[in-house]
Short mmCIF file of C-alpha atoms and ligand atoms in Angstrom, two decimals:
data_model
loop_
_atom_site.label_atom_id
_atom_site.label_comp_id
_atom_site.label_asym_id
_atom_site.label_seq_id
_atom_site.Cartn_x
_atom_site.Cartn_y
_atom_site.Cartn_z
CA MET A 1211 0.00 0.00 0.00
CA LEU A 1212 1.54 3.26 -1.12
CA ARG A 1213 0.72 6.05 1.39
CA ILE A 1214 0.09 9.32 -0.40
CA GLY A 1215 -0.28 12.83 0.76
CA VAL A 1216 -2.01 15.42 -1.40
CA ILE A 1217 -1.18 19.11 -1.37
CA GLY A 1218 -4.00 21.33 -2.64
CA CYS A 1219 -7.65 20.71 -1.93
CA GLY A 1220 -9.24 22.59 -4.67
CA GLY A 1221 -11.37 20.90 -7.33
CA MET A 1222 -8.44 18.94 -8.91
CA GLY A 1223 -6.90 17.88 -5.47
CA ARG A 1224 -10.28 16.69 -4.17
CA ASP A 1225 -10.90 14.71 -7.41
CA HIS A 1226 -7.53 13.07 -7.10
CA ILE A 1227 -8.14 12.22 -3.37
CA ARG A 1228 -11.46 10.57 -4.44
CA ARG A 1229 -9.68 8.67 -7.30
CA LEU A 1230 -6.78 7.61 -5.12
CA MET A 1231 -8.97 6.39 -2.26
CA GLY A 1232 -11.75 4.82 -4.29
CA THR A 1233 -10.42 3.72 -7.69
CA ILE A 1234 -6.76 3.29 -7.85
CA PRO A 1235 -5.36 -0.07 -6.54
CA ASN A 1236 -2.45 -0.52 -4.18
CA CYS A 1237 -2.56 3.01 -2.58
CA THR A 1238 -4.28 5.17 -0.07
CA VAL A 1239 -4.29 8.79 0.79
CA VAL A 1240 -3.18 9.37 4.40
CA GLY A 1241 -3.31 13.06 4.57
CA CYS A 1242 -3.95 16.41 2.81
CA ALA A 1243 -2.87 20.02 3.14
CA ASP A 1244 -4.15 23.33 1.76
CA TYR A 1245 -3.12 26.94 2.32
CA LEU A 1246 -6.69 27.37 3.66
CA MET A 1247 -6.55 25.12 6.73
CA GLU A 1248 -10.29 24.88 7.04
CA VAL A 1249 -10.54 23.50 3.50
CA ALA A 1250 -7.95 20.82 4.31
CA GLN A 1251 -9.74 20.01 7.53
CA LYS A 1252 -13.06 19.70 5.72
CA VAL A 1253 -11.58 17.27 3.21
CA ALA A 1254 -9.75 15.37 5.87
CA ASP A 1255 -12.95 14.94 7.83
CA GLN A 1256 -14.78 13.63 4.75
CA TYR A 1257 -12.18 10.95 4.06
CA GLY A 1258 -11.02 10.25 7.73
CA ILE A 1259 -7.43 11.34 6.85
CA ILE A 1260 -4.97 13.80 8.54
CA ALA A 1261 -5.17 17.54 7.73
CA PHE A 1262 -1.48 18.71 7.81
CA GLN A 1263 -0.84 22.26 8.89
CA THR A 1264 1.36 22.89 5.86
CA GLY A 1265 2.48 21.25 2.69
CA GLU A 1266 6.03 21.10 4.08
CA GLU A 1267 4.82 19.18 7.13
CA LEU A 1268 2.99 16.73 4.89
CA ILE A 1269 6.07 16.18 2.79
CA ALA A 1270 8.25 15.62 5.82
CA SER A 1271 5.78 13.15 7.55
CA LYS A 1272 7.04 9.64 7.97
CA ASP A 1273 3.55 8.41 7.18
CA VAL A 1274 3.75 9.82 3.65
CA ASP A 1275 5.72 7.82 1.00
CA ALA A 1276 4.80 9.80 -2.09
CA VAL A 1277 3.41 13.27 -2.71
CA VAL A 1278 0.72 14.56 -5.04
CA ILE A 1279 0.84 18.34 -5.71
CA ALA A 1280 -2.38 19.99 -6.94
CA SER A 1281 -1.94 23.36 -5.41
CA ILE A 1282 -1.82 26.56 -7.53
CA ASP A 1283 0.78 26.77 -10.28
CA SER A 1284 3.06 29.25 -8.48
CA THR A 1285 3.64 26.79 -5.55
CA HIS A 1286 4.66 23.72 -7.72
CA LYS A 1287 8.39 24.24 -7.72
CA HIS A 1288 8.66 24.89 -4.07
CA TYR A 1289 6.79 21.77 -3.11
CA ILE A 1290 8.68 19.54 -5.63
CA LEU A 1291 12.05 20.77 -4.37
CA GLU A 1292 10.84 20.08 -0.81
CA ALA A 1293 9.91 16.52 -1.77
CA LEU A 1294 13.16 16.05 -3.54
CA LYS A 1295 14.93 17.00 -0.26
CA TYR A 1296 13.49 13.77 1.18
CA GLU A 1297 14.07 11.89 -2.08
CA LYS A 1298 10.28 11.18 -2.13
CA TYR A 1299 8.41 10.45 -5.30
CA VAL A 1300 6.27 13.39 -6.35
CA PHE A 1301 3.44 13.71 -8.82
CA CYS A 1302 3.00 17.35 -9.70
CA GLU A 1303 0.01 18.62 -11.72
CA LYS A 1304 0.88 20.50 -14.83
CA PRO A 1305 2.43 22.96 -15.34
CA LEU A 1306 5.74 22.13 -13.77
CA SER A 1307 6.21 25.84 -13.10
CA GLU A 1308 5.43 29.26 -14.50
CA THR A 1309 9.03 30.15 -15.09
CA ILE A 1310 11.92 28.46 -17.08
CA GLU A 1311 14.32 29.24 -14.14
CA ASP A 1312 12.10 27.20 -11.80
CA CYS A 1313 12.02 24.37 -14.27
CA GLU A 1314 15.71 24.39 -14.52
CA GLU A 1315 16.15 24.43 -10.75
CA VAL A 1316 13.93 21.24 -10.51
CA ILE A 1317 15.84 19.59 -13.29
CA ALA A 1318 19.19 20.28 -11.60
CA ALA A 1319 17.93 19.00 -8.17
CA GLU A 1320 16.61 15.85 -9.71
CA THR A 1321 19.68 15.20 -11.88
CA LYS A 1322 21.92 15.81 -8.72
CA ILE A 1323 19.99 12.92 -7.03
CA GLY A 1324 20.56 10.99 -10.26
CA LYS A 1325 17.09 9.32 -10.24
CA ARG A 1326 13.77 10.17 -11.77
CA LEU A 1327 11.39 11.14 -8.90
CA VAL A 1328 9.21 13.68 -10.44
CA GLN A 1329 6.14 13.05 -12.76
CA ILE A 1330 4.14 15.83 -14.27
CA GLY A 1331 0.35 15.57 -14.71
CA PHE A 1332 0.05 15.64 -18.41
CA MET A 1333 -2.85 13.19 -18.35
CA ARG A 1334 -3.72 13.46 -22.06
CA ARG A 1335 -0.85 10.98 -22.78
CA TYR A 1336 -3.11 8.41 -20.95
CA ASP A 1337 -6.20 9.25 -23.02
CA ARG A 1338 -7.08 6.14 -25.30
CA GLY A 1339 -7.82 8.61 -28.31
CA TYR A 1340 -4.38 10.23 -28.16
CA ALA A 1341 -2.67 6.99 -27.41
CA GLU A 1342 -4.15 5.36 -30.48
CA MET A 1343 -3.23 8.48 -32.60
CA LYS A 1344 0.38 8.00 -31.30
CA ARG A 1345 0.39 4.34 -32.12
CA ILE A 1346 -0.70 5.20 -35.81
CA ILE A 1347 1.87 8.04 -36.29
CA SER A 1348 4.76 5.99 -34.84
CA SER A 1349 3.92 2.98 -37.02
CA GLY A 1350 4.69 5.14 -39.98
CA GLU A 1351 1.66 3.72 -42.00
CA LEU A 1352 0.47 7.26 -42.91
CA GLY A 1353 3.82 8.71 -43.50
CA ALA A 1354 5.39 11.69 -41.88
CA PRO A 1355 3.12 13.99 -39.86
CA LEU A 1356 3.03 17.44 -41.67
CA ILE A 1357 0.44 19.68 -39.85
CA VAL A 1358 -1.46 19.60 -36.65
CA HIS A 1359 -4.76 21.43 -36.11
CA ALA A 1360 -5.86 21.61 -32.49
CA ALA A 1361 -8.56 23.30 -30.47
CA HIS A 1362 -8.77 23.65 -26.78
CA ARG A 1363 -12.07 25.15 -25.70
CA ASN A 1364 -13.18 25.71 -22.08
CA VAL A 1365 -16.70 26.82 -21.10
CA THR A 1366 -15.43 29.20 -18.52
CA GLN A 1367 -12.45 29.96 -16.32
CA ASN A 1368 -11.94 31.33 -12.77
CA ASP A 1369 -12.14 35.08 -11.97
CA ASP A 1370 -8.31 35.29 -11.62
CA TYR A 1371 -7.45 33.70 -14.94
CA THR A 1372 -5.34 35.73 -17.37
CA THR A 1373 -4.42 36.03 -21.00
CA GLU A 1374 -0.96 34.48 -20.19
CA MET A 1375 -2.57 31.47 -18.38
CA ALA A 1376 -4.52 30.58 -21.45
CA ILE A 1377 -1.06 29.72 -22.85
CA ALA A 1378 0.84 28.50 -19.76
CA ASN A 1379 -1.94 26.71 -17.98
CA THR A 1380 -4.40 25.70 -20.81
CA ALA A 1381 -2.57 25.36 -24.17
CA VAL A 1382 0.30 23.78 -22.20
CA HIS A 1383 -1.58 20.43 -22.58
CA GLU A 1384 -1.31 20.72 -26.38
CA PHE A 1385 2.28 21.72 -26.18
CA ASP A 1386 3.11 18.48 -24.31
CA VAL A 1387 0.74 16.06 -26.09
CA ILE A 1388 1.65 17.24 -29.71
CA ARG A 1389 5.44 17.06 -28.94
CA TRP A 1390 4.78 13.60 -27.58
CA LEU A 1391 2.59 12.54 -30.63
CA LEU A 1392 5.17 13.78 -33.16
CA GLU A 1393 8.27 12.96 -31.21
CA ASP A 1394 9.57 16.26 -32.43
CA GLU A 1395 10.76 19.44 -30.70
CA TYR A 1396 9.40 22.92 -31.13
CA THR A 1397 11.86 25.45 -32.61
CA SER A 1398 9.70 28.55 -32.55
CA GLY A 1399 6.15 29.78 -31.69
CA GLN A 1400 3.83 32.80 -31.65
CA VAL A 1401 0.40 33.71 -30.45
CA LEU A 1402 -1.97 35.70 -32.70
CA LYS A 1403 -4.81 37.99 -31.48
CA VAL A 1404 -8.14 37.04 -32.91
CA ARG A 1405 -11.48 38.94 -33.20
CA GLN A 1406 -12.72 38.70 -29.66
CA SER A 1407 -15.71 36.59 -28.60
CA SER A 1408 -18.66 38.19 -27.03
CA CYS A 1409 -18.73 35.10 -24.68
CA SER A 1410 -15.63 36.41 -22.95
CA PRO A 1411 -15.39 38.62 -19.94
CA ILE A 1412 -13.24 40.90 -22.17
CA THR A 1413 -11.68 42.83 -19.43
CA ARG A 1414 -10.13 39.77 -17.88
CA PHE A 1415 -8.48 37.94 -20.83
CA GLU A 1416 -8.04 37.83 -24.48
CA ASN A 1417 -10.38 35.09 -25.98
CA PRO A 1418 -9.92 33.32 -28.25
CA GLN A 1419 -6.13 33.26 -29.01
CA LEU A 1420 -4.44 31.36 -31.87
CA VAL A 1421 -0.98 29.76 -31.18
CA LEU A 1422 1.22 28.84 -34.06
CA LEU A 1423 4.30 26.51 -33.68
CA GLU A 1424 7.09 25.07 -35.85
CA THR A 1425 9.04 21.96 -35.12
CA ALA A 1426 12.57 20.78 -35.89
CA SER A 1427 11.29 18.58 -38.73
CA GLY A 1428 9.39 21.44 -40.27
CA ALA A 1429 5.92 20.42 -39.15
CA ARG A 1430 3.54 23.25 -38.48
CA ILE A 1431 0.86 23.37 -35.71
CA ASP A 1432 -2.03 25.69 -34.97
CA VAL A 1433 -3.83 25.61 -31.62
CA GLU A 1434 -7.05 27.59 -31.02
CA VAL A 1435 -7.42 28.37 -27.40
CA GLN A 1436 -10.76 29.44 -25.95
CA LEU A 1437 -11.40 30.18 -22.34
CA ALA A 1438 -15.06 30.90 -22.72
CA ASP A 1439 -16.52 29.26 -25.70
CA GLY A 1440 -20.15 29.52 -24.73
CA TYR A 1441 -21.10 25.82 -25.38
CA ALA A 1442 -18.96 23.02 -23.97
CA TYR A 1443 -15.53 21.59 -22.89
CA ASP A 1444 -14.30 20.66 -26.38
CA ILE A 1445 -10.93 19.24 -27.29
CA GLN A 1446 -10.06 18.57 -30.93
CA CYS A 1447 -6.93 17.45 -32.61
CA GLN A 1448 -6.17 16.46 -36.17
CA VAL A 1449 -2.79 15.31 -37.40
CA VAL A 1450 -2.30 15.64 -41.20
CA CYS A 1451 0.14 13.01 -42.42
CA GLU A 1452 1.60 12.38 -45.88
CA LYS A 1453 -0.90 9.62 -46.67
CA GLY A 1454 -3.89 10.46 -44.47
CA THR A 1455 -5.26 12.28 -41.46
CA ILE A 1456 -5.85 11.16 -37.91
CA ASN A 1457 -8.47 12.72 -35.74
CA LEU A 1458 -8.89 12.54 -31.94
CA PRO A 1459 -12.24 10.78 -31.25
CA ASP A 1460 -14.90 12.59 -29.16
CA PRO A 1461 -15.57 10.95 -25.89
CA TYR A 1462 -18.35 8.36 -25.80
CA ALA A 1463 -21.82 9.83 -25.87
CA VAL A 1464 -25.28 8.36 -26.47
CA THR A 1465 -27.27 9.55 -29.50
CA ILE A 1466 -30.61 11.11 -28.65
CA ARG A 1467 -33.34 11.19 -31.34
CA SER A 1468 -36.11 13.65 -30.23
CA ASN A 1469 -38.03 16.46 -31.61
CA ALA A 1470 -37.14 15.70 -35.27
CA THR A 1471 -33.48 16.03 -34.16
CA ARG A 1472 -30.53 13.64 -33.60
CA SER A 1473 -28.08 14.94 -30.96
CA THR A 1474 -25.25 13.75 -28.77
CA PRO A 1475 -24.40 15.66 -25.52
CA LEU A 1476 -21.07 17.26 -24.94
CA LEU A 1477 -19.30 17.47 -21.64
CA LYS A 1478 -18.67 20.62 -19.65
CA ASN A 1479 -15.34 20.11 -17.85
CA TRP A 1480 -12.03 18.47 -18.03
CA THR A 1481 -12.43 16.25 -14.97
CA ASN A 1482 -15.19 14.31 -16.83
CA ARG A 1483 -13.66 14.59 -20.32
CA PHE A 1484 -10.41 12.98 -19.12
CA ILE A 1485 -11.74 10.94 -16.24
CA GLU A 1486 -10.47 7.63 -17.66
CA ALA A 1487 -7.11 9.17 -18.65
CA TYR A 1488 -6.67 10.34 -15.04
CA ASP A 1489 -7.50 6.94 -13.72
CA ILE A 1490 -4.96 5.21 -15.96
CA GLU A 1491 -2.39 7.87 -15.26
CA PHE A 1492 -2.53 7.30 -11.52
CA THR A 1493 -2.94 3.57 -11.78
CA GLN A 1494 0.33 3.53 -13.65
CA TRP A 1495 2.08 6.20 -11.49
CA VAL A 1496 1.26 4.27 -8.28
CA GLN A 1497 2.58 0.99 -9.79
CA SER A 1498 5.69 2.64 -11.08
CA VAL A 1499 6.40 4.18 -7.63
CA ILE A 1500 6.01 0.76 -6.06
CA ASP A 1501 8.30 -0.65 -8.73
CA ASP A 1502 10.76 2.21 -7.93
CA LYS A 1503 10.94 3.21 -11.66
CA ILE A 1504 8.70 5.99 -12.91
CA THR A 1505 8.11 6.25 -16.70
CA GLY A 1506 5.45 9.05 -17.09
CA PRO A 1507 5.98 12.60 -18.23
CA SER A 1508 9.08 13.95 -16.73
CA SER A 1509 10.58 17.23 -15.31
CA TRP A 1510 12.17 17.57 -18.69
CA ASP A 1511 8.73 17.36 -20.48
CA GLY A 1512 7.46 19.89 -18.01
CA TYR A 1513 10.38 22.18 -18.95
CA ALA A 1514 9.79 21.74 -22.74
CA ALA A 1515 6.10 22.79 -22.31
CA CYS A 1516 7.08 25.71 -20.03
CA ILE A 1517 9.69 27.06 -22.43
CA THR A 1518 7.28 26.71 -25.27
CA ALA A 1519 4.58 28.67 -23.32
CA ASP A 1520 7.19 31.35 -22.43
CA ALA A 1521 8.21 32.04 -25.99
CA VAL A 1522 4.64 32.06 -27.11
CA ASN A 1523 3.59 34.50 -24.29
CA ARG A 1524 6.46 36.70 -25.07
CA SER A 1525 5.49 36.81 -28.87
CA ARG A 1526 2.10 38.38 -28.11
CA GLY A 1527 1.55 41.56 -30.18
CA SER A 1528 4.69 41.12 -32.24
CA ASN A 1529 3.33 39.08 -35.15
CA GLN A 1530 6.55 37.18 -35.12
CA PHE A 1531 7.75 33.66 -34.34
CA PHE A 1532 9.94 33.58 -31.18
CA PRO A 1533 12.66 30.93 -30.99
CA ILE A 1534 12.27 28.07 -28.57
CA GLU A 1535 15.79 26.98 -27.36
CA MET A 1536 16.17 24.30 -24.79
CA ILE A 1537 19.21 23.63 -22.67
CA ALA A 1538 21.14 20.34 -23.38
CA LYS A 1539 19.09 17.29 -22.27
CA PRO A 1540 20.60 15.65 -19.12
CA ASP A 1541 21.27 11.84 -19.63
CA LEU A 1542 18.56 11.24 -16.91
CA TYR A 1543 15.83 12.12 -19.28
CA LYS A 1544 17.18 10.32 -22.41
C1 LIG B 1294 -6.91 23.19 -16.27
O1 LIG B 1294 -5.96 23.45 -15.29
C2 LIG B 1294 -6.60 21.89 -16.96
O2 LIG B 1294 -5.59 21.39 -16.79
C3 LIG B 1294 -7.63 21.67 -18.06
O3 LIG B 1294 -7.30 20.45 -18.67
C4 LIG B 1294 -7.66 22.82 -19.00
O4 LIG B 1294 -8.65 22.58 -20.01
C5 LIG B 1294 -7.92 24.14 -18.40
O5 LIG B 1294 -7.94 25.24 -19.27
C6 LIG B 1294 -6.94 24.46 -17.24
O6 LIG B 1294 -7.28 25.54 -16.56
#
């Protein structure tokens, strides 16, 4: 039984506690922490677990074998480094961090230990649709991938969401999953301003935005990012290869025939859209920690996504591609 501590008791943290306690084999959650102590206490009471006073205390506890971080993005680096101090396995929700320097610090700390201890929560890699797309691309049966068209549409976002977060917290999923699908690295990127949607709270963030990326092999990618699309949580991805195209399937949905109309409902949030992916992701993570060899998305992958988001965000307003230049890849991640 792997004993897990969860830092961050917001929507994602609570969903992970539910999953780790109810669905995922060979593990249990022993405690949680949140910067709002009363929130941590409420969740702890619900599950009969310990509410730690702080994330640091949770990480240091002898009762905690491995740590899950689902707190706000700006705290990720700190808690990862803290977990690395104790050489504990740590699963951190994406993004690894908001800054390149933070990512490099995590990479330096992990390579110093000389063992992969960090996994980043890029759950889309565990989605059956994306996994099948990767299998087809890697098989080479459709030839080389040339172009990717992707759309990441949210119904709504929190009050504190910003234009930059649409890239660093939302489109970061596409940055990871497309790089993984294509097995290619980005060389440059930019974001374009688009006619603004009346569904957006315009004063808060730009919506939509259009991201363009180039890869080392010359593939081109466009990602439409919407934070307030006015209809559903909708994730689309099409990879155009030399001999055919591959499309991400929509999630399972029943067909309703009524009122002279045939319809299929769409989902409203990511926790439902990727529920199976999260389950597979955590099942594999727990097993890999027990086996003492993690294989999921690494700090390096978190860094690659972050450096891409950084270049894209810096390009805003310039109408130019900004270079994406990574440091040399440490052996640990090869
Ligand atoms: C959120 O943090 C996620 O990870 C979701 O998958 C994404 O769709 C959303 O935009 C993010 O805020």
